Structure formats: C-alpha cells, structure tokens
Amino acid sequence: MKSVLEFKARKTSGVKISMVSAYTHWEARFLETSPVDCILVGDSLAVVLDGESTTFAATTEIMARHTRAVSRGAGGKLIIADFPFLAARRGVVAAVDCAAELLRAGASAVKIEGVDGHEDVLRHLTQSGVPVLGHIGLTPQSLHALGGYKVQGKGVAASADLVRQARAIETAGCFGIVVECVPPAVAREITAAVGIPTIGIGAGADCDGQVLVFHDLLGLNPGFSTRFMRRFADGGAVVTDGLAAFAKAVAKGDYPNRKESY
Ligand code: KIV
C-alpha cells in the first residue's frame, strides 16, 4: 500500500489493513519486502529504542531522523510519522512546521493523538493536503491525565465519548483512526460509526486493521508482554543464540576461518 487513498478504500473493500510501528532503516527494509501494508514511525521509539518509560522524549527532530531512515528503507510503502508529545498543542503554525519536517523526511502522513482542543489543527493540516491519522482510546502522550496505561472506554458514557471523538476526527478530514486499548465492543461501535478505517491495538478483532510494534510482534523484547500482544516469531531466541555462537566461535579460534580471511 502506497497511499492514503488505498488505505481509505479498505473500509469498503473489507480487506484488513496491517500496520507495523518501526523506526530504523533495517526494520524498514524487512517491511518493504513483506506483505505488511504500511509503516508507522511511532513515538514509541522513545520506549522501545531508548528505554524511556514514556514517549515524551521523542522530539520532532528525533521523529524526522527516524522517518528519514525508514523512508530510505521502505520507499514503496505508506509511511505515517507520529506527531511528538504536545506538538499538536502549540497552535496551527507550530503544527504546520512539525508536519513539514516529517513530510520532508519522507512520511506521506502524520498521526496525531486526541482531538479535543486541537480540532483546528487537524482541520488545517488535512485542508493543507497533509493526511492525518487520528488516535483515540489509550493515548500514551496523555498518560498522566489517564492515570496510567489503562483500558479506556469502559462504561456507557466513556464509550459514547470515544464514538464522539472518532466522529470529530472524521469531520476534521482525517483518513483513519488508531483505536488503542478499548474493549472489543467499543472498538466495534467506533468502527461502525465512522466512514474511515479504524486500526486497533488492544481493541479486539473488529477494527478495519491492526497495528503492532516491530519488536513486540517479533519477540525482540522478550521481557515485555501485554494481553493483546502476540509473538509471531521468537526473534529474541534467534539473537541470543547468534550472539552465543559468535562468542563461542571467537573463544575457540573457529572464527574467522581461512575463507573468511584475506
Ligand atoms: O507510537 C506508536 O508506536 C503507536 C502505536 C503503537 C499505535 O502509537
């Protein structure tokens, strides 16, 4: 998938969208030759790559650098770059500058968490030709206001509020919505309420697509697990075994052999 038009068309075709959060050139090269539809350069890179406990440390400069690395590796895929912490809250002009940085770095679209209080930013960007992906439910940039990494939308009022937010995001012209950590029935209701694709993470099977982090789905961070995560490969074991084999070969003098030497 190369464009947001193809992304939007999936709502009517019913073919589910696969999205992976990835941050580096080599992750992108693997994704480029995979059947995964699109790539999110997520601000989760602060946690996954840098070991931070929140996403707050990701800045526009950091997001642009990783977006550039990913776009060099996967130019044939739709690449969406995350707006970093509070970047949508400094007004329209600052948001335009941030979007310009991310699109110059190779993204074709940006993702912005939340909607209330920055509808004008979403509308201005989409009307300026910048495709925007919304994000509701558990929005990690609002971690402190949400009281931690908790399931959202529980109860009638909270789920109705998420449906309201989803509609506001669609009205602002966004091309899709990430729905994070909500009960499956709520994600189903949101998905039925809007005419743009929903991408779930921890939101059950009824969204129009699913997103997972590269390292999580490949088992490359073995200490981490959440209920919604599935390991599609045991990358951690492959890495551990490979490192042990290298150290053993060096210790035994088996590496390098004659063919591996000049
Ligand atoms: O930052 C990220 O990777 C994300 C996805 C997990 C949705 O926002």
Tab-separated table of C-alpha atoms and ligand atoms in Angstrom:
chain	number	residue	atom	x	y	z
A	1	MET	CA	0.000	0.000	0.000
A	2	LYS	CA	1.471	3.319	-1.087
A	3	SER	CA	-1.190	5.949	-0.480
A	4	VAL	CA	-3.880	7.074	1.941
A	5	LEU	CA	-6.387	6.611	-0.895
A	6	GLU	CA	-5.668	2.875	-0.897
A	7	PHE	CA	-5.869	2.950	2.903
A	8	LYS	CA	-9.321	4.571	2.850
A	9	ALA	CA	-10.584	2.216	0.132
A	10	ARG	CA	-10.063	-0.716	2.503
A	11	LYS	CA	-13.076	0.432	4.549
A	12	THR	CA	-15.400	-0.514	1.712
A	13	SER	CA	-13.409	-3.446	0.306
A	14	GLY	CA	-13.283	-5.017	3.782
A	15	VAL	CA	-9.673	-6.168	3.305
A	16	LYS	CA	-7.984	-5.651	6.685
A	17	ILE	CA	-5.015	-3.287	6.973
A	18	SER	CA	-1.781	-4.460	8.608
A	19	MET	CA	0.438	-1.745	10.091
A	20	VAL	CA	3.742	-2.078	11.942
A	21	SER	CA	5.405	0.503	14.133
A	22	ALA	CA	9.067	0.629	13.092
A	23	TYR	CA	11.912	3.064	13.477
A	24	THR	CA	15.120	2.078	11.721
A	25	HIS	CA	16.441	1.579	8.217
A	26	TRP	CA	16.815	-2.200	8.508
A	27	GLU	CA	13.417	-2.705	10.078
A	28	ALA	CA	12.055	-0.762	7.100
A	29	ARG	CA	13.973	-2.908	4.589
A	30	PHE	CA	12.425	-6.050	6.073
A	31	LEU	CA	8.986	-4.418	5.987
A	32	GLU	CA	9.452	-3.195	2.408
A	33	THR	CA	9.681	-6.775	1.109
A	34	SER	CA	6.947	-8.087	3.428
A	35	PRO	CA	3.196	-8.119	2.769
A	36	VAL	CA	2.618	-5.687	5.676
A	37	ASP	CA	0.593	-2.778	4.261
A	38	CYS	CA	2.015	0.281	5.963
A	39	ILE	CA	4.544	1.580	8.469
A	40	LEU	CA	4.052	3.854	11.446
A	41	VAL	CA	7.169	5.627	12.674
A	42	GLY	CA	5.749	5.724	16.181
A	43	ASP	CA	6.920	7.881	19.065
A	44	SER	CA	7.009	4.564	20.954
A	45	LEU	CA	10.610	4.615	19.687
A	46	ALA	CA	11.464	6.543	22.871
A	47	VAL	CA	10.430	3.490	24.887
A	48	VAL	CA	11.462	0.675	22.537
A	49	LEU	CA	14.790	2.034	21.281
A	50	ASP	CA	15.870	4.342	24.098
A	51	GLY	CA	14.466	2.544	27.137
A	52	GLU	CA	12.413	5.534	28.341
A	53	SER	CA	9.309	4.805	30.412
A	54	THR	CA	7.147	7.216	28.347
A	55	THR	CA	7.026	8.558	24.798
A	56	PHE	CA	7.647	12.139	25.936
A	57	ALA	CA	11.332	12.198	24.982
A	58	ALA	CA	10.586	11.897	21.267
A	59	THR	CA	11.001	15.323	19.644
A	60	THR	CA	10.229	16.491	16.113
A	61	GLU	CA	13.954	16.249	15.309
A	62	ILE	CA	14.134	12.639	16.534
A	63	MET	CA	10.923	11.696	14.715
A	64	ALA	CA	12.222	13.267	11.499
A	65	ARG	CA	15.554	11.425	11.754
A	66	HIS	CA	13.861	8.047	12.146
A	67	THR	CA	11.289	8.855	9.466
A	68	ARG	CA	14.155	9.583	7.057
A	69	ALA	CA	15.849	6.268	7.906
A	70	VAL	CA	12.588	4.352	7.431
A	71	SER	CA	11.733	6.098	4.178
A	72	ARG	CA	15.167	5.207	2.761
A	73	GLY	CA	14.423	1.559	3.522
A	74	ALA	CA	10.770	1.312	2.536
A	75	GLY	CA	10.038	3.911	-0.125
A	76	GLY	CA	7.350	1.682	-1.618
A	77	LYS	CA	5.122	1.680	1.483
A	78	LEU	CA	2.771	4.205	3.027
A	79	ILE	CA	4.784	5.752	5.872
A	80	ILE	CA	3.000	7.598	8.672
A	81	ALA	CA	5.045	9.571	11.221
A	82	ASP	CA	3.906	10.348	14.751
A	83	PHE	CA	3.487	13.921	15.934
A	84	PRO	CA	5.587	14.022	19.121
A	85	PHE	CA	4.441	14.984	22.610
A	86	LEU	CA	2.418	18.275	22.651
A	87	ALA	CA	3.364	19.138	19.044
A	88	ALA	CA	-0.331	19.492	18.140
A	89	ARG	CA	-0.967	21.795	21.095
A	90	ARG	CA	1.212	24.773	20.169
A	91	GLY	CA	-1.218	26.060	17.590
A	92	VAL	CA	-1.665	25.719	13.880
A	93	VAL	CA	1.609	27.345	12.800
A	94	ALA	CA	3.770	25.102	15.008
A	95	ALA	CA	1.797	22.056	13.798
A	96	VAL	CA	2.379	23.039	10.177
A	97	ASP	CA	6.135	23.300	10.883
A	98	CYS	CA	6.147	19.870	12.525
A	99	ALA	CA	4.174	18.285	9.664
A	100	ALA	CA	6.533	19.905	7.142
A	101	GLU	CA	9.566	18.382	8.910
A	102	LEU	CA	8.015	14.916	8.949
A	103	LEU	CA	6.836	15.006	5.336
A	104	ARG	CA	10.199	16.395	4.164
A	105	ALA	CA	11.795	13.438	5.949
A	106	GLY	CA	9.764	11.036	3.809
A	107	ALA	CA	6.439	10.450	5.564
A	108	SER	CA	3.253	10.611	3.483
A	109	ALA	CA	1.049	11.226	6.500
A	110	VAL	CA	1.199	12.073	10.203
A	111	LYS	CA	-0.540	10.624	13.257
A	112	ILE	CA	-1.886	12.909	15.973
A	113	GLU	CA	-3.189	11.739	19.352
A	114	GLY	CA	-6.540	13.053	20.607
A	115	VAL	CA	-8.921	15.612	19.155
A	116	ASP	CA	-10.495	17.809	21.830
A	117	GLY	CA	-8.962	21.289	21.763
A	118	HIS	CA	-6.957	20.766	18.578
A	119	GLU	CA	-9.712	20.136	16.034
A	120	ASP	CA	-8.489	23.301	14.277
A	121	VAL	CA	-5.008	21.777	13.880
A	122	LEU	CA	-6.409	18.549	12.408
A	123	ARG	CA	-8.676	20.506	10.051
A	124	HIS	CA	-5.943	22.913	8.977
A	125	LEU	CA	-3.472	20.120	8.216
A	126	THR	CA	-5.966	17.986	6.282
A	127	GLN	CA	-7.153	21.033	4.311
A	128	SER	CA	-3.491	21.843	3.588
A	129	GLY	CA	-3.019	18.454	1.944
A	130	VAL	CA	-1.374	16.703	4.891
A	131	PRO	CA	-3.078	13.352	5.519
A	132	VAL	CA	-3.692	12.864	9.249
A	133	LEU	CA	-4.340	9.627	11.118
A	134	GLY	CA	-6.194	10.134	14.406
A	135	HIS	CA	-5.554	8.191	17.616
A	136	ILE	CA	-8.038	7.694	20.468
A	137	GLY	CA	-8.530	5.440	23.487
A	138	LEU	CA	-5.273	4.952	25.363
A	139	THR	CA	-3.234	7.861	24.044
A	140	PRO	CA	0.213	7.473	25.667
A	141	GLN	CA	1.026	11.185	25.401
A	142	SER	CA	-1.844	11.799	27.891
A	143	LEU	CA	-0.541	9.122	30.233
A	144	HIS	CA	-0.664	11.256	33.380
A	145	ALA	CA	-4.173	12.556	32.724
A	146	LEU	CA	-5.370	8.993	32.091
A	147	GLY	CA	-3.798	7.754	35.339
A	148	GLY	CA	-1.508	5.221	33.656
A	149	TYR	CA	-1.598	2.712	30.819
A	150	LYS	CA	-5.225	1.633	31.331
A	151	VAL	CA	-8.025	0.248	29.194
A	152	GLN	CA	-10.227	3.141	28.028
A	153	GLY	CA	-13.909	3.445	27.091
A	154	LYS	CA	-15.280	1.238	29.843
A	155	GLY	CA	-18.910	2.082	30.640
A	156	VAL	CA	-21.656	3.747	28.629
A	157	ALA	CA	-20.520	7.364	28.995
A	158	ALA	CA	-16.855	6.649	28.281
A	159	SER	CA	-17.601	4.552	25.202
A	160	ALA	CA	-20.069	7.160	23.868
A	161	ASP	CA	-17.356	9.770	24.329
A	162	LEU	CA	-14.917	7.737	22.232
A	163	VAL	CA	-17.526	7.459	19.464
A	164	ARG	CA	-17.953	11.246	19.644
A	165	GLN	CA	-14.163	11.738	19.369
A	166	ALA	CA	-13.955	9.354	16.406
A	167	ARG	CA	-16.693	11.299	14.584
A	168	ALA	CA	-14.915	14.594	15.313
A	169	ILE	CA	-11.687	13.166	13.864
A	170	GLU	CA	-13.542	12.076	10.724
A	171	THR	CA	-15.223	15.503	10.455
A	172	ALA	CA	-11.777	17.143	10.649
A	173	GLY	CA	-10.854	15.277	7.465
A	174	CYS	CA	-8.568	12.566	8.874
A	175	PHE	CA	-8.097	9.405	6.787
A	176	GLY	CA	-8.199	6.869	9.627
A	177	ILE	CA	-8.105	6.382	13.386
A	178	VAL	CA	-5.915	4.265	15.655
A	179	VAL	CA	-8.048	2.869	18.485
A	180	GLU	CA	-5.865	1.758	21.393
A	181	CYS	CA	-6.777	-0.406	24.381
A	182	VAL	CA	-10.541	-0.385	24.430
A	183	PRO	CA	-12.975	-3.296	24.871
A	184	PRO	CA	-13.798	-5.040	21.563
A	185	ALA	CA	-17.467	-3.959	21.696
A	186	VAL	CA	-16.411	-0.309	21.923
A	187	ALA	CA	-13.972	-0.658	19.001
A	188	ARG	CA	-16.785	-2.317	17.016
A	189	GLU	CA	-19.112	0.593	17.763
A	190	ILE	CA	-16.466	3.162	16.772
A	191	THR	CA	-15.692	1.248	13.566
A	192	ALA	CA	-19.386	1.183	12.633
A	193	ALA	CA	-19.828	4.880	13.461
A	194	VAL	CA	-17.209	6.254	11.043
A	195	GLY	CA	-16.599	6.003	7.311
A	196	ILE	CA	-12.801	5.871	7.638
A	197	PRO	CA	-10.750	2.803	8.637
A	198	THR	CA	-10.012	2.101	12.285
A	199	ILE	CA	-6.731	0.446	13.225
A	200	GLY	CA	-6.842	-1.428	16.507
A	201	ILE	CA	-4.173	-2.147	19.077
A	202	GLY	CA	-5.544	-3.950	22.095
A	203	ALA	CA	-9.020	-3.292	20.678
A	204	GLY	CA	-10.226	-6.715	19.557
A	205	ALA	CA	-10.683	-8.139	16.083
A	206	ASP	CA	-13.393	-5.895	14.629
A	207	CYS	CA	-11.359	-2.851	13.614
A	208	ASP	CA	-10.545	-2.366	9.930
A	209	GLY	CA	-6.896	-3.184	10.621
A	210	GLN	CA	-4.326	-3.897	13.326
A	211	VAL	CA	-1.031	-2.345	14.368
A	212	LEU	CA	1.753	-3.835	16.470
A	213	VAL	CA	5.286	-2.719	17.268
A	214	PHE	CA	8.022	-4.461	15.189
A	215	HIS	CA	9.985	-5.595	18.266
A	216	ASP	CA	6.875	-6.857	20.065
A	217	LEU	CA	5.497	-8.983	17.255
A	218	LEU	CA	8.911	-10.482	16.510
A	219	GLY	CA	9.771	-11.247	20.139
A	220	LEU	CA	12.714	-8.858	20.120
A	221	ASN	CA	11.938	-7.511	23.587
A	222	PRO	CA	11.432	-10.782	25.462
A	223	GLY	CA	10.832	-9.133	28.859
A	224	PHE	CA	7.774	-7.223	27.639
A	225	SER	CA	4.268	-8.563	27.350
A	226	THR	CA	0.705	-7.264	27.359
A	227	ARG	CA	-2.565	-9.103	26.956
A	228	PHE	CA	-3.049	-8.045	23.340
A	229	MET	CA	0.473	-8.853	22.170
A	230	ARG	CA	1.163	-11.949	20.093
A	231	ARG	CA	4.723	-13.079	19.280
A	232	PHE	CA	4.733	-14.125	15.635
A	233	ALA	CA	8.415	-15.091	15.856
A	234	ASP	CA	10.926	-15.754	18.617
A	235	GLY	CA	13.424	-13.138	17.464
A	236	GLY	CA	14.850	-12.895	20.990
A	237	ALA	CA	15.940	-16.543	20.904
A	238	VAL	CA	17.496	-16.127	17.439
A	239	VAL	CA	19.511	-13.119	18.629
A	240	THR	CA	20.550	-14.785	21.908
A	241	ASP	CA	21.667	-17.960	20.113
A	242	GLY	CA	23.523	-15.995	17.446
A	243	LEU	CA	25.447	-13.932	19.988
A	244	ALA	CA	26.359	-17.042	21.999
A	245	ALA	CA	27.535	-18.818	18.835
A	246	PHE	CA	29.733	-15.834	17.859
A	247	ALA	CA	31.333	-15.609	21.320
A	248	LYS	CA	31.940	-19.380	21.336
A	249	ALA	CA	33.499	-19.371	17.845
A	250	VAL	CA	35.821	-16.492	18.801
A	251	ALA	CA	36.816	-18.209	22.063
A	252	LYS	CA	37.607	-21.468	20.232
A	253	GLY	CA	39.531	-19.718	17.454
A	254	ASP	CA	36.959	-21.039	14.910
A	255	TYR	CA	36.180	-17.557	13.677
A	256	PRO	CA	37.410	-16.304	11.282
A	257	ASN	CA	38.387	-19.340	9.203
A	258	ARG	CA	40.635	-19.243	6.092
A	259	LYS	CA	37.785	-18.383	3.704
A	260	GLU	CA	36.759	-15.523	5.965
A	261	SER	CA	40.270	-14.054	5.909
A	262	TYR	CA	42.128	-12.066	3.189
B	1	KIV	O1	3.913	5.051	18.882
B	1	KIV	C1	3.405	4.015	18.415
B	1	KIV	O2	4.093	3.079	18.014
B	1	KIV	C2	1.941	3.965	18.349
B	1	KIV	C3	1.288	2.679	18.005
B	1	KIV	C4	1.569	1.615	18.974
B	1	KIV	C5	-0.152	2.847	17.728
B	1	KIV	O3	1.307	4.955	18.576
